[in-house]
Coordinates of C-alpha atoms in Angstrom, one line a residue:
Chain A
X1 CA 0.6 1.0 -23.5
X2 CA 0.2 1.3 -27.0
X3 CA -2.2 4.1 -27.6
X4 CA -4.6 3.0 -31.2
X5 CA -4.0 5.7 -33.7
X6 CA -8.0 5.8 -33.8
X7 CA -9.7 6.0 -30.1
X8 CA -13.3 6.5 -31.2
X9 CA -15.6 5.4 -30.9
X10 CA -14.8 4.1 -27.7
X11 CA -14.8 0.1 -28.0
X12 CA -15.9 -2.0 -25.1
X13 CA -17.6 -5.4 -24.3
X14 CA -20.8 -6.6 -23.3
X15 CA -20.6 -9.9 -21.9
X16 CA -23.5 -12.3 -23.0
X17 CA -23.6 -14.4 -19.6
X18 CA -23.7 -11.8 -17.0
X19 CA -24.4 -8.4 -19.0
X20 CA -21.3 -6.1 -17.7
X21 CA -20.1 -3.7 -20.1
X22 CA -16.3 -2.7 -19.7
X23 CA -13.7 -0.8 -21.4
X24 CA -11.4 -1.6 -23.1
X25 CA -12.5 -4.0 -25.5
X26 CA -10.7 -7.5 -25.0
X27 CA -11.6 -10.9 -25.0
X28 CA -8.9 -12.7 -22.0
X29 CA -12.4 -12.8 -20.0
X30 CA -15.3 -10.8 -18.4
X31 CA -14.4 -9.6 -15.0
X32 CA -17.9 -10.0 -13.9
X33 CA -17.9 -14.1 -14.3
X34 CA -15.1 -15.3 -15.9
X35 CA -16.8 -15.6 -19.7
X36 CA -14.3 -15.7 -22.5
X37 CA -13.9 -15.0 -26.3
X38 CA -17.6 -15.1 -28.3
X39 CA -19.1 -15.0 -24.9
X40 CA -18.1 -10.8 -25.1
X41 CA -19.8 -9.0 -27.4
X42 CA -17.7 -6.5 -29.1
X43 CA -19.8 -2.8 -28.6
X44 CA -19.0 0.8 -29.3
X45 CA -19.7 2.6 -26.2
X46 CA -21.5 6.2 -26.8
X47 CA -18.8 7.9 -25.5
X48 CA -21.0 9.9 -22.8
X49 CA -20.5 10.2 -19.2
X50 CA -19.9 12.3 -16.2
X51 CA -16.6 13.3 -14.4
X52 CA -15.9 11.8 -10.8
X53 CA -13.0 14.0 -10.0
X54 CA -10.3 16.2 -12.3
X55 CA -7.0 17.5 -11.4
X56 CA -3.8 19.2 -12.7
X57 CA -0.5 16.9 -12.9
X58 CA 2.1 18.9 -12.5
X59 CA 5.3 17.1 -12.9
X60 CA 5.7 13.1 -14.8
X61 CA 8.7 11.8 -14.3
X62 CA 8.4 10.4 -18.2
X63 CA 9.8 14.0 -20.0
X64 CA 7.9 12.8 -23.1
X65 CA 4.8 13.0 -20.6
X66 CA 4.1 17.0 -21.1
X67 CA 2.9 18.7 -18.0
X68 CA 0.8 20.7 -16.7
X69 CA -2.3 18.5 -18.1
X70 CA -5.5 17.8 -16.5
X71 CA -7.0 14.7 -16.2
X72 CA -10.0 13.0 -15.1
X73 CA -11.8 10.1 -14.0
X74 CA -14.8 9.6 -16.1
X75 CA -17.8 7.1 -15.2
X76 CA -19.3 6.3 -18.7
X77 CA -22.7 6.0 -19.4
X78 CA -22.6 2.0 -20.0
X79 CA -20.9 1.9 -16.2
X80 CA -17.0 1.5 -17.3
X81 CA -15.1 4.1 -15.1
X82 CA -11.7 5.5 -16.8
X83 CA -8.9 8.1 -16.7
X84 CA -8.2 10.5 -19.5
X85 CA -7.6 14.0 -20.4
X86 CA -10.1 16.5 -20.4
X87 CA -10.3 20.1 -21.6
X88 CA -12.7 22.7 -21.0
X89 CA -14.3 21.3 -17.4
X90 CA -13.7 22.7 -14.1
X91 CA -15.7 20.7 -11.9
X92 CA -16.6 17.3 -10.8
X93 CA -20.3 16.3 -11.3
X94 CA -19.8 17.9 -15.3
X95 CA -21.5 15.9 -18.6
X96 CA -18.6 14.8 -21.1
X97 CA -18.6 14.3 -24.4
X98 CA -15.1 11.8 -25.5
X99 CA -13.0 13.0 -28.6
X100 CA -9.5 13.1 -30.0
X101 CA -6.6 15.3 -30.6
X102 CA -3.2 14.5 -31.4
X103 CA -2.4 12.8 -28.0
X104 CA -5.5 10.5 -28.5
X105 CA -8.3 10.6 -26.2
X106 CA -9.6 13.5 -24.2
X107 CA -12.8 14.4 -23.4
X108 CA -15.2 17.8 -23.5
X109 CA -17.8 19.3 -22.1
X110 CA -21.0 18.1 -23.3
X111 CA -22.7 21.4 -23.0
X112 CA -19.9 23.8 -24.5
X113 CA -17.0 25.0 -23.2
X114 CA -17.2 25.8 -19.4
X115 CA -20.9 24.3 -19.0
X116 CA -21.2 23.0 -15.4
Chain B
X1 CA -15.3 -26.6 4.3
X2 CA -14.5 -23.7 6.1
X3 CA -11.2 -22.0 5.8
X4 CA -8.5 -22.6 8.3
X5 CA -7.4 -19.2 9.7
X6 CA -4.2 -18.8 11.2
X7 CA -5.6 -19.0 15.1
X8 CA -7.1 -22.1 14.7
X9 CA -3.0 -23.6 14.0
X10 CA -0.3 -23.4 16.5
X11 CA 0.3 -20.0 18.0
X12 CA 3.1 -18.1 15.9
X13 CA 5.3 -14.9 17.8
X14 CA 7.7 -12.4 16.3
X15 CA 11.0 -12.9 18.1
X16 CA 13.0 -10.9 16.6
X17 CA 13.5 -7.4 14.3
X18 CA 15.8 -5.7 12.8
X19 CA 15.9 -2.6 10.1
X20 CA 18.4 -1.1 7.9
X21 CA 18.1 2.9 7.5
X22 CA 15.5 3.7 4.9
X23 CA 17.5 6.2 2.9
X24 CA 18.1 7.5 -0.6
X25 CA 20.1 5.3 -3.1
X26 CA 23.8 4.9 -2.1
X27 CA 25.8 3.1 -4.0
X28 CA 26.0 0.3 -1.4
X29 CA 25.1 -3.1 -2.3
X30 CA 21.7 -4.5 -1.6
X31 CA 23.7 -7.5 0.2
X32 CA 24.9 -5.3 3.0
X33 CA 21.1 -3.7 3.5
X34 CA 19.7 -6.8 3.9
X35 CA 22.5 -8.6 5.9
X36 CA 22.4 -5.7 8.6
X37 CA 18.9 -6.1 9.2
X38 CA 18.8 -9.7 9.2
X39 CA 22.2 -9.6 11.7
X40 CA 20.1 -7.3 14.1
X41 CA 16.9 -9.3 13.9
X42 CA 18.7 -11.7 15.0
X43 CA 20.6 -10.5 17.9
X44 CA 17.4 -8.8 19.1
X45 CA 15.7 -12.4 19.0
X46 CA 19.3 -14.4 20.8
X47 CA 18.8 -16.4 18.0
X48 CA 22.0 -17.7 15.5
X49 CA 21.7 -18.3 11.9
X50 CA 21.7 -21.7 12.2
X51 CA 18.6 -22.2 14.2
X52 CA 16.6 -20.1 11.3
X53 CA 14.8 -23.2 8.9
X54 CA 13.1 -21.1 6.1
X55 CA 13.6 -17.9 4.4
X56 CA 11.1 -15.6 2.5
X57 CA 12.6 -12.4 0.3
X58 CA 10.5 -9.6 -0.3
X59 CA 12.1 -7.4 -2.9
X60 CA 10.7 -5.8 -6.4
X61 CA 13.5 -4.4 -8.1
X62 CA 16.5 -5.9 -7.7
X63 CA 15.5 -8.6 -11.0
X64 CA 15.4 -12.4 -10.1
X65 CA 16.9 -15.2 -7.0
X66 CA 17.4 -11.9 -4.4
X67 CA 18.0 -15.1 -1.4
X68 CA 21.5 -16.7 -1.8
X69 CA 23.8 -13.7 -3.0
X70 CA 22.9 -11.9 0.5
X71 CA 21.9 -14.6 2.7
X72 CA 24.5 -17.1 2.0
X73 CA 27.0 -15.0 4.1
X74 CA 25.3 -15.8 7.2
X75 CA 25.8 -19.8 6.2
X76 CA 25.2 -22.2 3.8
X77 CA 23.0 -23.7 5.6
X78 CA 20.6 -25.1 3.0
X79 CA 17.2 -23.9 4.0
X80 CA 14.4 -23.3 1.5
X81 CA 14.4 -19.7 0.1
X82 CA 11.8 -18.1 -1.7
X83 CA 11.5 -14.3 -3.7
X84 CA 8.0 -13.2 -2.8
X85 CA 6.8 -10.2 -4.9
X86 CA 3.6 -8.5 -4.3
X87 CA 4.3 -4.7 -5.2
X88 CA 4.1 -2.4 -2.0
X89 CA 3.1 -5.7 -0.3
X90 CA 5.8 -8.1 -1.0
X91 CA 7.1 -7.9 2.7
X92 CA 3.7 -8.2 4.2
X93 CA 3.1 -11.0 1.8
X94 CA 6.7 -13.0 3.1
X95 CA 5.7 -12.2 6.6
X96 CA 2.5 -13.6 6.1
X97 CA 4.2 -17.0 4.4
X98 CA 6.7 -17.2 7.1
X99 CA 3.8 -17.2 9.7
X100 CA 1.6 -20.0 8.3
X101 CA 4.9 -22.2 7.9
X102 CA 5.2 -21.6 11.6
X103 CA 1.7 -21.8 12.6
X104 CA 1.3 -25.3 10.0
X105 CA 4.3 -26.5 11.8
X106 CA 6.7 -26.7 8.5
X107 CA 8.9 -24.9 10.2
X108 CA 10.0 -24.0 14.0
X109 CA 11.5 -20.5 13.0
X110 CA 11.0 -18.7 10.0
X111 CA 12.4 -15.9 8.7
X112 CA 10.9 -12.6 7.1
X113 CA 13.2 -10.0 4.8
X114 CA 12.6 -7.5 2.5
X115 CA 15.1 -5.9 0.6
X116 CA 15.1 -3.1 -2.2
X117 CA 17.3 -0.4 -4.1
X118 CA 16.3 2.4 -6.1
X119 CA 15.2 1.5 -9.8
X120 CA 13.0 0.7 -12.6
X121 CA 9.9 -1.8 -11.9
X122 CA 8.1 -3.5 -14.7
X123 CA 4.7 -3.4 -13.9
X124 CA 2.6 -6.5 -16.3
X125 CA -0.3 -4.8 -15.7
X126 CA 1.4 -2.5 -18.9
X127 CA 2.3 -5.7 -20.9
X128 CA -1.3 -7.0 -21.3
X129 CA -1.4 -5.0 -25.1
X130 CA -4.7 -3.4 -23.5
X131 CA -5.1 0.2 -24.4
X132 CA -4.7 2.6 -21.8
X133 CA -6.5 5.6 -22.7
X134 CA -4.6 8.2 -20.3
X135 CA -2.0 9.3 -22.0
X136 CA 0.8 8.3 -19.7
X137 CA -0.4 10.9 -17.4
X138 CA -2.0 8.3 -14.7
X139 CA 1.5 7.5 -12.2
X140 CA 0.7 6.9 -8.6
X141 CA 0.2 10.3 -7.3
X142 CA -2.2 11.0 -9.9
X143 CA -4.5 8.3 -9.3
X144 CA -4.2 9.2 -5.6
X145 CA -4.8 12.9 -6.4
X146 CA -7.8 12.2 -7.6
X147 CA -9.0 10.0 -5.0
X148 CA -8.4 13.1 -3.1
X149 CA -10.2 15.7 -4.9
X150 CA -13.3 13.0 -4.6
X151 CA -12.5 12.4 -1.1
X152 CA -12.5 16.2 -0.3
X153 CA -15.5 17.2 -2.6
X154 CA -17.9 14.8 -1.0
X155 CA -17.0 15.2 2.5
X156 CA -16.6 19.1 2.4
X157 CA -13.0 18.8 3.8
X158 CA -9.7 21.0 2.2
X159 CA -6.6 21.2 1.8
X160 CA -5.4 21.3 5.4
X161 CA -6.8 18.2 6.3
X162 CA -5.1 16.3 3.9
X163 CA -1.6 17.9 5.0
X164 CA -2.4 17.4 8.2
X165 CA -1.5 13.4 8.0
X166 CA 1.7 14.6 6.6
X167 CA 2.3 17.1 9.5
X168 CA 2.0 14.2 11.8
X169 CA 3.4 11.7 10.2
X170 CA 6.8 13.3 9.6
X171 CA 6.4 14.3 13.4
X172 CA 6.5 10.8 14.3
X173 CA 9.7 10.2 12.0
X174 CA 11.7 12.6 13.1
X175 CA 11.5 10.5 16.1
X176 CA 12.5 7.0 14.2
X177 CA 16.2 6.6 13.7
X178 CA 15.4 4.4 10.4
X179 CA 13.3 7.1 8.8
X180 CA 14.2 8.0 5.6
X181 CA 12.8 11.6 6.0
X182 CA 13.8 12.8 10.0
X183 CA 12.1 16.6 9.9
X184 CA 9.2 17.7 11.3
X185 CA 7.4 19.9 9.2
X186 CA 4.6 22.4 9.6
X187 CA 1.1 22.9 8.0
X188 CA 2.6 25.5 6.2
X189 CA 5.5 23.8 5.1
X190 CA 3.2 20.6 3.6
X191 CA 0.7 23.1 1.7
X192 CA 3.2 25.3 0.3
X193 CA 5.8 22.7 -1.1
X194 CA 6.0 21.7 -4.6
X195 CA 2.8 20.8 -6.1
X196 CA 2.7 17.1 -7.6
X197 CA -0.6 16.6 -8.6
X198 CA -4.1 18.4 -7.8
X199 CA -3.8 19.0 -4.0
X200 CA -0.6 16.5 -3.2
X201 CA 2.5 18.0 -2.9
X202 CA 5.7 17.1 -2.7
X203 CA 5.8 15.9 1.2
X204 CA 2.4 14.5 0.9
X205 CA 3.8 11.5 -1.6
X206 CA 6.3 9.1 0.2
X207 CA 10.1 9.0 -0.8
X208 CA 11.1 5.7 -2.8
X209 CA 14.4 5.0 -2.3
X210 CA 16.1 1.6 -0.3
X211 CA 16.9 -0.1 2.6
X212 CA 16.2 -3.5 4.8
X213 CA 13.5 -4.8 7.4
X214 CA 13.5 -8.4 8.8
X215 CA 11.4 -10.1 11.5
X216 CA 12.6 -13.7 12.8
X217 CA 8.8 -15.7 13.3
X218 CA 9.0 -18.9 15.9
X219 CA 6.8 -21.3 17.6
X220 CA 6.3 -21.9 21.3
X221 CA 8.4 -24.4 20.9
X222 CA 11.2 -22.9 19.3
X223 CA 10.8 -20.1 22.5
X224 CA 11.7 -23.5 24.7
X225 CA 13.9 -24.6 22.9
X226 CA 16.5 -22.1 22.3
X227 CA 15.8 -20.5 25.6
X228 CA 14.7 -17.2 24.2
X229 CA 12.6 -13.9 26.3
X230 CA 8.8 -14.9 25.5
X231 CA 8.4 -11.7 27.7
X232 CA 9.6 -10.3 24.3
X233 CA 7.0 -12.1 21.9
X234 CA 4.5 -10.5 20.0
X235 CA 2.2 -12.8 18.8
X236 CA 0.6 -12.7 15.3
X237 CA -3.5 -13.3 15.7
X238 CA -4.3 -13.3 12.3
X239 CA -3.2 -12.8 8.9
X240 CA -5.7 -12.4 5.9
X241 CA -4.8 -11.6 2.0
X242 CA -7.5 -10.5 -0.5
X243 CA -7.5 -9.0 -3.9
X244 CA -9.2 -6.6 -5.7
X245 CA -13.0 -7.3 -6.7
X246 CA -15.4 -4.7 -8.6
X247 CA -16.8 -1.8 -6.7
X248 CA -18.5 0.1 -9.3
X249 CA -17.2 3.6 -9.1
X250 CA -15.8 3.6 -5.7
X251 CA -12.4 3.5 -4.3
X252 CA -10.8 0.2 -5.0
X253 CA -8.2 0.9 -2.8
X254 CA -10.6 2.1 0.2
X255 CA -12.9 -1.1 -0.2
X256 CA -10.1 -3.8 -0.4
X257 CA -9.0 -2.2 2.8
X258 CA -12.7 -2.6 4.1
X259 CA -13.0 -6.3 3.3
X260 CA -9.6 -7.1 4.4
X261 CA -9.4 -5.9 7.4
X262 CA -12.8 -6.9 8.3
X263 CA -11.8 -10.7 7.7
X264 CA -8.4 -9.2 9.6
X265 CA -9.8 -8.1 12.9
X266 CA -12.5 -11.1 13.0
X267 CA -10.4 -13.7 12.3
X268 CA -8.2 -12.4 15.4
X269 CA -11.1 -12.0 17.9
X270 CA -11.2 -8.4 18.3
X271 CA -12.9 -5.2 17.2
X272 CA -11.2 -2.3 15.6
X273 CA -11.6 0.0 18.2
X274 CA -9.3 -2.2 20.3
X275 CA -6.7 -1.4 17.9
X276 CA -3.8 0.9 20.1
X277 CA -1.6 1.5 17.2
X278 CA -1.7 0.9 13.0
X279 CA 0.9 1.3 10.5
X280 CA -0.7 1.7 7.3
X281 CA -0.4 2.0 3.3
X282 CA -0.2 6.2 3.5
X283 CA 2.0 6.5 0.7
X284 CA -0.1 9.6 0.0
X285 CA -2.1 11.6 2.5
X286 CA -5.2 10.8 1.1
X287 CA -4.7 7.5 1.5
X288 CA -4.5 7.7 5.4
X289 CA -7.7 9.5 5.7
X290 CA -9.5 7.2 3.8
X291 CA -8.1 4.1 5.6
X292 CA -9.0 5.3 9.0
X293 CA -12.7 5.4 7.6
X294 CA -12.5 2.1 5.8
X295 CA -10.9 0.3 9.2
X296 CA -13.6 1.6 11.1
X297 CA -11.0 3.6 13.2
X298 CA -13.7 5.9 13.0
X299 CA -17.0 6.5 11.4
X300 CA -17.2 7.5 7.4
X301 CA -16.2 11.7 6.9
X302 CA -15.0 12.0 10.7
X303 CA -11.3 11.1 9.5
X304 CA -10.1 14.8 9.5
X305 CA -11.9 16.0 12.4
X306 CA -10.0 12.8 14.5
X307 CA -7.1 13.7 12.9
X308 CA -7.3 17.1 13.8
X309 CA -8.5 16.4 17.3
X310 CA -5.1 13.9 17.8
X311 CA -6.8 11.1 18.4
X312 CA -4.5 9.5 14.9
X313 CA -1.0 10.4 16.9
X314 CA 1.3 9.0 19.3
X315 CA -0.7 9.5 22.6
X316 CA -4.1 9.8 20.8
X317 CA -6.6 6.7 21.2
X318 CA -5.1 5.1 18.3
X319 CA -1.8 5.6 17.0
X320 CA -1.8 5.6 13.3
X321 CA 1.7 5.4 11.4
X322 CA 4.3 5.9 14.5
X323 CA 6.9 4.8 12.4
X324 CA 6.0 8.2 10.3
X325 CA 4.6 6.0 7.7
X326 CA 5.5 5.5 4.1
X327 CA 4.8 9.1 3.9
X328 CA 8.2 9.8 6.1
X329 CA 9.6 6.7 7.5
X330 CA 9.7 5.5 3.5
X331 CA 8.2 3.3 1.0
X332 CA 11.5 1.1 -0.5
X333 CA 9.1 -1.6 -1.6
X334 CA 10.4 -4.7 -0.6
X335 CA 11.3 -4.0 3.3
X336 CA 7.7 -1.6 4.1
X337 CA 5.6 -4.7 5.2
X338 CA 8.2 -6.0 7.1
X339 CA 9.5 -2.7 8.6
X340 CA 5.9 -2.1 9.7
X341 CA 5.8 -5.6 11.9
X342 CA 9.3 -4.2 13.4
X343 CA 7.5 -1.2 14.7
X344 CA 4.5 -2.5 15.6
X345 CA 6.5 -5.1 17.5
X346 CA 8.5 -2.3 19.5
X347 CA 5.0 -0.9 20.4
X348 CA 3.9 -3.9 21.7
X349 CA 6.9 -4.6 23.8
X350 CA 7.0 -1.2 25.2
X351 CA 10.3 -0.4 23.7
X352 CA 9.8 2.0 21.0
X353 CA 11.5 4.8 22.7
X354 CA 10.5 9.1 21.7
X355 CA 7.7 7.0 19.8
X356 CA 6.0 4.8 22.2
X357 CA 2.4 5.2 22.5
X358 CA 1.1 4.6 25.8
X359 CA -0.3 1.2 27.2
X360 CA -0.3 -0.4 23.6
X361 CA -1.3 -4.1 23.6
X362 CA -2.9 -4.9 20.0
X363 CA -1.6 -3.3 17.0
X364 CA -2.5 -4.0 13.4
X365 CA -0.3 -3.8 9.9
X366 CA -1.8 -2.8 6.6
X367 CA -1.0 -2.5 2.9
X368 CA -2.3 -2.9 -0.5
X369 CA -0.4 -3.6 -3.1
X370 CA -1.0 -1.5 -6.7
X371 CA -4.4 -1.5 -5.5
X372 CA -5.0 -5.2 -6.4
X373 CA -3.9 -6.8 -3.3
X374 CA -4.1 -6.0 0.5
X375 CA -2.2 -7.9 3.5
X376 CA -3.6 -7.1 6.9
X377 CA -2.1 -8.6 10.6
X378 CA -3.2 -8.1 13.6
X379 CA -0.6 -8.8 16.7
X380 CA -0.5 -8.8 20.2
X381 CA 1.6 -7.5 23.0
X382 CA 2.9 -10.5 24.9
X383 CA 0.9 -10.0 27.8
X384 CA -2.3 -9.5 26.6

C-alpha cells in the first residue's frame, strides 16, 4: 500500500479495445475485457468529480492511522469511483477538486470551502 | 453447453451439525474448537468417523495445512483433505465443495468444517504494488459506513433504522447458546454506543474473534446405509458461487448479492418470497438492510419499514439472521458459512428451540466474501 510521494495528477488508463478509464494506473489488464500492457493507455485523469457519500472514522485500529478523519467516496469525472480524504465538504452530491498534503491525496471543494 | 446445477445430480442432505461457542480469543488451541464441533456433528448425524470419506477446512488465519493437526485425532483414516479459503466465505465455499462431491457421487459423506482464532490476515489484494489512495483509513467498517450514509441519503431513512437490525439481531442471540455476544440490547443502547465510523457504532459491526462450525453432507444412499433419521435431513437445492463484476458506482456488495441469489433461488425451483428464514452477511447493519432489498425479500427502500414492522424477526414472514447474525452470533471467519447451514438446519428440522420460527420449510444461507465473492444455498426442510 505504498502511497507515491507525488499523487497528482491522478494517473489512470484508458483501455484501447473497450474504452474504460480506471484508476489506478496499471498494466496486469483492463477489467472491462481483459486487454493487457500497450493495449492501456497511460492518462492523467482531471482530477474532478463528485462525492457519493462522506463520513467521519472515528477509531483505526492501525495507531499510525490518525483519527478522527473524514473520508469519501468520490466518482471521478472519467467514471473511476475511489476513496480518499476530503476536507472542507459536508455533503454528498458536492463538486471536488483532488490535491495533496502531507498524507498524500485528499480532495476539496471545487467551489471554495463549504460550497454545496 | 449448459451448466450442470447441483439438482440436476443426485440429491445431497445435511445430516449432521455441530458448533463450537463463538467467543473471544482464549488461549485454547484451534484443535479442540474444531474437534468439538466436528464430535457433535457427528453425534447429531449417528454417524462415526470412519464412515466420513472427504474433508474440506474452512479457516483464514491460522497460516497453512489447518486438516491433519485437528482432524487426525478422530483417525487416521486417510481421506482427502483440503484448506478452502475464501475470506468471510471460506465455510460457505467448503460446504459448497463438500455438496457437489456428494451430489457428483465422489463421495457418499462429506464433511464441512471451519475453523478460526483471533489474528492477523494477509489480505493480496494489498500486495498487488497498486496505489491505494486512502490513506489507510478505508478498514471494513469504513467502506460499510459509507454504504450507509448512501444507503440512508437516497432512501430518506436515519439512524434508527439502521440500529434497528442490531436491536434484533442481538435479540435473537441472546437466545443462541453459541453466540458470541448473548445480550439484548435496546435502540438506545445501539445509537448511543461508541461511534466507529459515520453512523455505525460499536454493536452495529460484528465481533471477530474464534470458534468451530461443521456440517456432515451424505447421499440417499449413505442415509440407507448407515441407517441414519432421514426425518432429520435437510436437503441442499442449490448452491451457486459468483464473483464480483463492474457495477459502475453502485454497491458491489449489494449487486453480487442480487446476481447470486437470483441464479440461487432459480436454480432450486423457488421464489424468494418462499424463503421462511435467511442467515445473511450482516457483519454491519447496513449490510442487512441492503441485502433484504437485493434478495427481493422485499421491494427496493421498504427494508426499514419491514424491519420495523417485524416481518425480518423470528415470527415475522421471514426470519432474517435467527442465529443473531454476524452482527451478534459472530463473524470468526472460517466457521460463519458453516455455522449458518447449522442454524438453518435446526430451523428446518423444527428443533431450534427459544429461536424457532414458526412452520419453517425452505431457508437460504448467504455471504460475500471481501466483497469479491458471494456463496448462496438454498435448503429444504425434510418434508417439504
Amino acid at each position: 500500500m505504498s502511497e507515491p510521494s507525488h499523487p497528482l495528477p491522478l494517473r489512470g488508463v484508458r483501455c484501447g479495445a473497450c474504452g474504460r478509464t480506471a484508476f489506478p494506473a496499471q498494466e496486469f489488464g483492463c477489467e472491462g475485457c481483459g486487454a493487457y500492457g500497450a493495449g492501456l493507455e497511460p492518462v492523467e485523469l482531471t482530477g474532478h468529480g463528485t462525492v457519493l457519500a462522506l463520513l467521519t472514522v472515528y477509531e483505526h485500529p492501525d495507531p499510525a492511522v490518525s483519527t478522527p478523519a473524514t473520508i469519501a467516496g468520490v466518482q471521478l469525472d472519467e467514471g473511476p469511483v475511489l476513496r480518499a480524504r476530503v476536507s472542507g465538504v459536508r455533503e454528498a452530491g458536492v463538486a471536488v477538486t483532488a490535491a495533496a498534503d502531507g498524507n498524500g491525496l485528499i480532495f476539496h471543494s471545487t467551489n471554495g470551502a463549504g460550497a454545496r | 453447453m449448459t451448466a450442470l446445477r447441483l439438482r440436476d445430480l443426485r440429491p445431497v442432505y445435511v445430516i449432521g451439525v455441530g458448533l463450537h461457542r463463538y467467543q473471544r480469543p482464549t488461549d485454547t488451541a484451534f484443535v479442540e474448537l474444531g474437534l468439538a464441533a466436528v464430535r457433535r456433528a457427528l453425534g447429531d448425524a449417528g454417524l462415526e468417523w470412519p464412515a466420513v470419506e472427504v474433508a474440506y477446512t474452512a479457516a483464514t488465519r491460522l497460516g497453512m495445512a489447518v486438516s491433519r493437526p485437528m482432524l487426525r485425532h478422530l483417525g487416521a483414516t486417510g481421506i482427502p483433505m483440503t484448506q478452502v479459503e475464501n475470506a468471510s466465505a471460506s465455510g460457505s465455499s467448503a460446504f459448497r465443495m463438500a455438496c457437489r462431491d456428494v451430489a457428483a457421487g465422489f463421495a457418499d459423506v462429506a464433511l464441512a468444517v471451519g475453523v478460526d482464532k483471533a489474528g492477523r490476515a494477509v489480505r493480496a489484494e494489498q500486495l498487488t504494488g497498486l496505489p491505494v489512495p486512502d490513506a489507510g483509513l478505508v478498514i471494513p467498517p469504513v467502506h460499510y459506513g459509507l454504504l450507509a450514509e448512501e444507503y440512508l441519503r437516497t432512501r430518506g431513512a436515519g439512524p434508527e433504522d439502521l440500529a434497528r437490525v442490531a436491536v434484533k439481531n442481538h435479540g435473537n442471540a441472546a437466545r443462541n447458546p453459541f453466540a458470541h455476544r448473548q445480550k439484548a440490547r435496546t435502540l438506545e443502547e445501539v445509537l448511543a454506543d461508541r461511534p466507529i465510523a459515520g453512523m455505525l457504532t460499536r454493536l452495529q459491526c460484528c465481533p471477530v474473534g474464534e470458534g468451530a462450525a461443521a456440517a456432515l453432507v451424505v447421499s440417499g444412499d449413505a442415509v440407507e446405509r448407515h441407517g441414519l433419521d432421514a426425518g432429520r435431513a435437510v436437503r441442499v437445492l442449490s448452491s451457486v458461487q459468483r464473483s464480483e463484476e463492474l457495477y459502475g458506482a453502485k454497491s458491489f456488495d449489494a449487486e453480487l448479492t442480487r446476481t447470486t441469489t437470483e441464479q440461487a433461488v432459480a436454480e432450486a425451483g423457488v421464489s424468494a418470497a418462499d424463503l421462511d428464514v435467511v442467515e445473511l452477511h450482516d457483519a454491519f447493519t447496513i449490510e442487512e438492510l441492503q441485502y433484504v432489498e437485493a434478495m427481493g425479500l422485499c421491494g427496493e427502500g421498504e427494508g426499514p419499514a419491514r424491519l420495523a414492522d417485524g416481518e425480518f424477526g423470528i415470527g415475522g414472514r421471514v426470519a432474517v439472521s435467527p442465529s443473531g447474525g454476524l452482527l451478534a452470533m459472530g463473524h470468526p471467519v472460517g466457521p460463519t458459512g458453516i455455522g449458518q447451514i447449522a442454524e438453518i438446519t435446526l430451523q428446518l428440522r423444527g428443533e431450534a428451540e427459544a429461536r424457532q420460527q414458526p412452520g419453517a420449510r425452505l431457508g437460504l444461507a448467504h455471504l460475500v466474501g471481501v466483497g469479491a465473492v458471494c456463496a448462496v444455498h438454498v435448503l429444504a426442510a425434510p418434508d417439504r
